[in-house]
XYZ file of C-alpha atoms in Angstrom:
280
model
C 0.270 0.033 -0.188
C 1.378 3.207 -0.903
C 2.203 5.647 1.917
C 2.799 9.608 2.134
C 6.129 8.863 3.037
C 7.086 7.202 0.004
C 4.873 8.825 -2.258
C 5.958 10.270 -5.829
C 6.787 13.918 -5.514
C 4.669 16.201 -7.953
C 6.273 19.048 -9.692
C 4.607 21.740 -7.840
C 5.270 19.998 -4.506
C 9.106 19.528 -5.763
C 9.707 22.846 -6.223
C 8.255 23.880 -2.898
C 10.675 21.490 -1.553
C 13.711 22.829 -3.143
C 12.869 26.634 -2.135
C 12.532 25.009 1.299
C 16.061 23.456 1.214
C 17.634 26.415 -0.371
C 16.258 28.528 2.596
C 17.479 26.206 5.032
C 21.104 26.130 3.520
C 21.001 29.640 3.342
C 20.608 30.307 7.188
C 23.143 27.344 7.797
C 25.517 29.293 5.623
C 24.953 32.458 7.324
C 25.382 30.918 10.943
C 28.084 28.602 10.230
C 31.545 29.369 11.953
C 34.081 30.670 9.468
C 37.868 30.912 9.711
C 39.112 34.462 10.623
C 39.700 36.624 7.779
C 43.355 36.771 6.479
C 44.570 40.513 6.047
C 45.778 41.479 2.602
C 49.395 40.344 2.085
C 49.268 37.884 5.435
C 50.138 34.316 5.004
C 47.118 31.727 4.943
C 46.390 30.188 8.453
C 48.927 27.708 9.463
C 47.381 24.109 8.810
C 47.978 22.690 12.329
C 45.866 19.571 12.943
C 42.747 19.558 15.649
C 44.841 17.201 17.911
C 47.832 19.713 17.731
C 45.932 22.814 18.984
C 46.070 21.882 22.798
C 49.970 21.137 22.511
C 50.487 24.497 20.460
C 48.376 26.779 22.478
C 50.203 25.385 25.762
C 53.202 27.199 24.328
C 51.482 30.389 23.803
C 52.115 33.561 26.249
C 55.644 32.215 27.224
C 59.440 32.672 26.274
C 60.287 28.761 26.047
C 63.924 28.451 26.440
C 63.605 24.740 27.748
C 61.455 21.791 27.973
C 59.871 21.224 31.444
C 60.946 17.609 32.080
C 62.714 15.694 34.612
C 63.631 13.068 31.606
C 67.190 13.084 30.118
C 66.296 14.560 26.555
C 67.573 17.760 25.100
C 66.810 19.168 21.748
C 69.306 20.570 18.934
C 68.475 23.466 16.830
C 70.285 25.139 14.231
C 69.607 28.903 12.874
C 70.388 29.977 9.591
C 70.620 33.683 7.960
C 73.970 34.004 6.429
C 75.141 31.005 4.213
C 74.750 27.154 4.020
C 78.399 26.563 4.237
C 77.845 23.771 6.960
C 74.723 22.329 6.168
C 76.000 19.025 4.205
C 77.951 18.150 7.267
C 75.705 18.960 9.727
C 72.900 16.992 7.794
C 74.953 14.002 7.296
C 76.148 13.800 11.121
C 72.681 14.205 11.986
C 71.477 11.215 9.902
C 74.391 8.954 11.234
C 73.080 9.499 14.585
C 69.479 9.097 13.639
C 69.081 12.451 15.684
C 66.487 14.964 14.739
C 66.704 18.795 14.765
C 64.695 21.802 14.291
C 66.283 24.640 11.899
C 65.203 28.109 12.233
C 65.636 29.645 8.813
C 65.150 33.492 7.841
C 63.013 34.420 4.758
C 65.995 35.992 3.172
C 68.201 32.862 3.674
C 65.096 30.807 2.051
C 64.977 33.402 -0.820
C 68.702 32.834 -1.363
C 69.116 29.214 -0.551
C 65.638 27.517 -1.661
C 67.556 24.278 -2.182
C 68.715 24.218 1.061
C 65.218 24.326 2.682
C 64.224 21.482 0.653
C 67.263 19.326 1.491
C 66.252 19.854 5.408
C 62.810 19.309 4.834
C 63.994 15.993 2.819
C 66.090 14.906 5.432
C 63.077 14.833 7.682
C 63.977 17.490 10.223
C 61.601 20.692 11.124
C 61.583 24.116 9.992
C 61.083 27.165 11.859
C 60.533 31.084 11.143
C 63.444 33.207 12.288
C 62.013 36.552 10.673
C 62.594 37.581 7.192
C 65.495 39.956 7.646
C 66.895 39.262 11.161
C 66.296 42.855 12.423
C 66.196 43.900 16.449
C 62.308 43.322 16.587
C 62.377 46.408 19.223
C 63.490 48.773 16.670
C 60.412 47.932 14.857
C 56.779 48.771 14.694
C 53.958 46.311 15.550
C 53.099 46.063 11.813
C 56.799 45.809 11.103
C 57.372 42.993 13.314
C 54.112 41.155 11.758
C 55.490 41.879 8.239
C 58.639 39.891 9.321
C 57.162 36.982 10.506
C 54.499 36.580 7.366
C 57.434 37.304 4.897
C 59.344 34.785 6.214
C 56.377 32.287 6.364
C 55.873 33.078 2.743
C 59.396 32.394 1.781
C 59.622 29.466 3.531
C 56.593 28.061 1.880
C 57.640 29.101 -1.654
C 61.275 27.604 -0.893
C 59.274 24.137 -0.511
C 59.259 23.954 3.163
C 56.330 21.751 2.926
C 55.010 19.697 5.589
C 58.373 20.319 7.625
C 57.195 23.824 8.446
C 56.207 24.228 12.137
C 54.198 26.495 14.042
C 57.330 27.636 15.727
C 59.062 31.288 15.890
C 62.397 32.255 17.051
C 63.110 35.680 17.637
C 66.461 37.366 15.939
C 69.239 37.751 18.707
C 67.024 35.963 21.229
C 65.611 39.222 22.122
C 62.041 38.568 23.306
C 59.347 40.936 24.867
C 55.969 40.055 26.233
C 54.074 42.124 23.687
C 56.105 40.654 20.781
C 55.312 37.280 22.027
C 51.670 37.976 22.224
C 51.987 39.354 18.619
C 53.849 36.115 17.211
C 51.298 34.058 19.010
C 48.194 35.785 17.228
C 49.948 34.976 14.116
C 49.662 31.098 14.864
C 53.303 30.639 16.300
C 54.695 29.827 19.536
C 58.131 31.278 20.478
C 60.817 28.817 20.868
C 64.219 30.046 22.220
C 67.310 28.223 23.706
C 68.914 27.314 26.546
C 72.382 27.873 25.361
C 74.063 28.973 22.361
C 77.575 27.107 21.622
C 78.756 30.531 20.081
C 80.694 28.739 17.054
C 78.953 31.177 14.920
C 81.603 33.923 16.000
C 84.293 31.661 14.210
C 88.208 31.808 15.311
C 88.119 35.664 14.642
C 85.879 35.888 17.607
C 87.969 33.924 19.944
C 85.955 30.689 19.539
C 87.280 27.264 18.699
C 85.577 23.966 18.463
C 86.661 22.700 21.805
C 85.109 25.967 23.590
C 81.680 24.967 21.477
C 81.802 21.783 22.472
C 82.188 22.396 26.177
C 79.719 25.607 26.135
C 77.112 22.653 24.670
C 77.790 20.134 27.414
C 77.839 23.061 30.451
C 73.977 23.357 29.412
C 73.301 19.916 29.126
C 70.371 18.706 31.621
C 67.027 17.404 31.347
C 65.016 19.880 28.751
C 68.101 21.945 27.348
C 67.418 23.333 24.095
C 70.738 23.776 22.153
C 71.540 26.572 19.603
C 73.853 26.316 16.715
C 74.188 27.609 13.314
C 74.828 26.106 9.962
C 76.782 28.973 8.136
C 79.226 31.767 8.903
C 78.657 35.521 8.740
C 80.766 38.021 6.493
C 81.444 35.475 3.780
C 83.430 33.103 6.260
C 82.857 29.279 5.287
C 84.575 27.866 8.297
C 81.644 26.532 10.346
C 82.664 25.647 14.106
C 79.272 24.242 15.040
C 79.413 21.855 11.912
C 82.622 20.717 13.275
C 81.420 20.503 16.910
C 78.498 18.505 16.323
C 79.798 15.202 16.271
C 81.549 15.621 19.427
C 78.532 17.213 21.101
C 76.151 14.427 19.928
C 78.547 11.879 21.105
C 78.963 13.293 24.634
C 74.973 13.680 24.785
C 74.831 9.899 24.009
C 77.512 8.892 26.439
C 76.096 10.845 29.387
C 72.664 8.878 29.110
C 70.627 11.570 27.264
C 68.353 11.381 24.477
C 67.945 14.080 21.381
C 63.973 14.848 20.624
C 62.203 16.229 18.078
C 60.679 19.433 19.276
C 57.508 18.804 16.799
C 56.613 15.791 19.226
C 55.584 18.518 22.071
C 52.604 19.457 19.519
C 50.851 16.205 20.243
C 52.258 15.738 23.926
C 50.136 17.107 26.769
C 51.152 20.049 28.321
C 52.630 18.450 31.739
C 55.188 17.749 32.043
C 56.872 18.005 28.605
C 55.577 21.610 27.874
C 58.303 24.009 27.254
C 59.066 26.839 29.871
C 61.909 29.035 31.239
C 65.095 28.061 32.188
C 64.835 26.458 35.508
């Protein structure tokens, strides 16, 4: 027996039904949540997975110079703003040791060395934002600071960072301020600084040696330490002390019972006890 639920819909009734559905969809479109509008020239919203949001937000509103943990783990990071003279030996040693690292690159570096960006990404390491031109942020306006972050993000994407790109930002010269961190957070980035810089970037001209770079790294070795090194040298120099020191640093980390971890794991790790925080 035919019922009303399954009776054929006549043309007039069909049109009324379609009009009703169209009206319903229009209402839903008006009330449905949308992503925030992106300002002209801004980078698109960062594609952070839903499961990563809690981990990322736990890093906001904080100057992060160490991992808060009692576990014997450390993170190894490299900055790049000059040249890529030490990149190949650094990547070779990391691969030999199966050690992950995060590379904080300036946008200017990415524009000049796109192949280096792709090489780092292909090796499986994370890529972070280190501003476009490495200025002193305190000397810029709020708009200027935002432009530096956005321009670097665009340059890294254009160079081929791909899925290696992280929602991490490192301030030039390691100089932070609460209001500047808030600005960076609003752009979708967590501030990731460092516990100790080896100062290998100073070179022998600046009074540094490989031994001193290694010593500085090991002096800071404790649970949660974040080491900062560099893959290039300033002023056209090609001697990269950090590249020479890296094998000894990684060997000592292992010998002393520590493990190198990937900073990206913090995005999917509960905020405690492995969130980032100030140096103890």
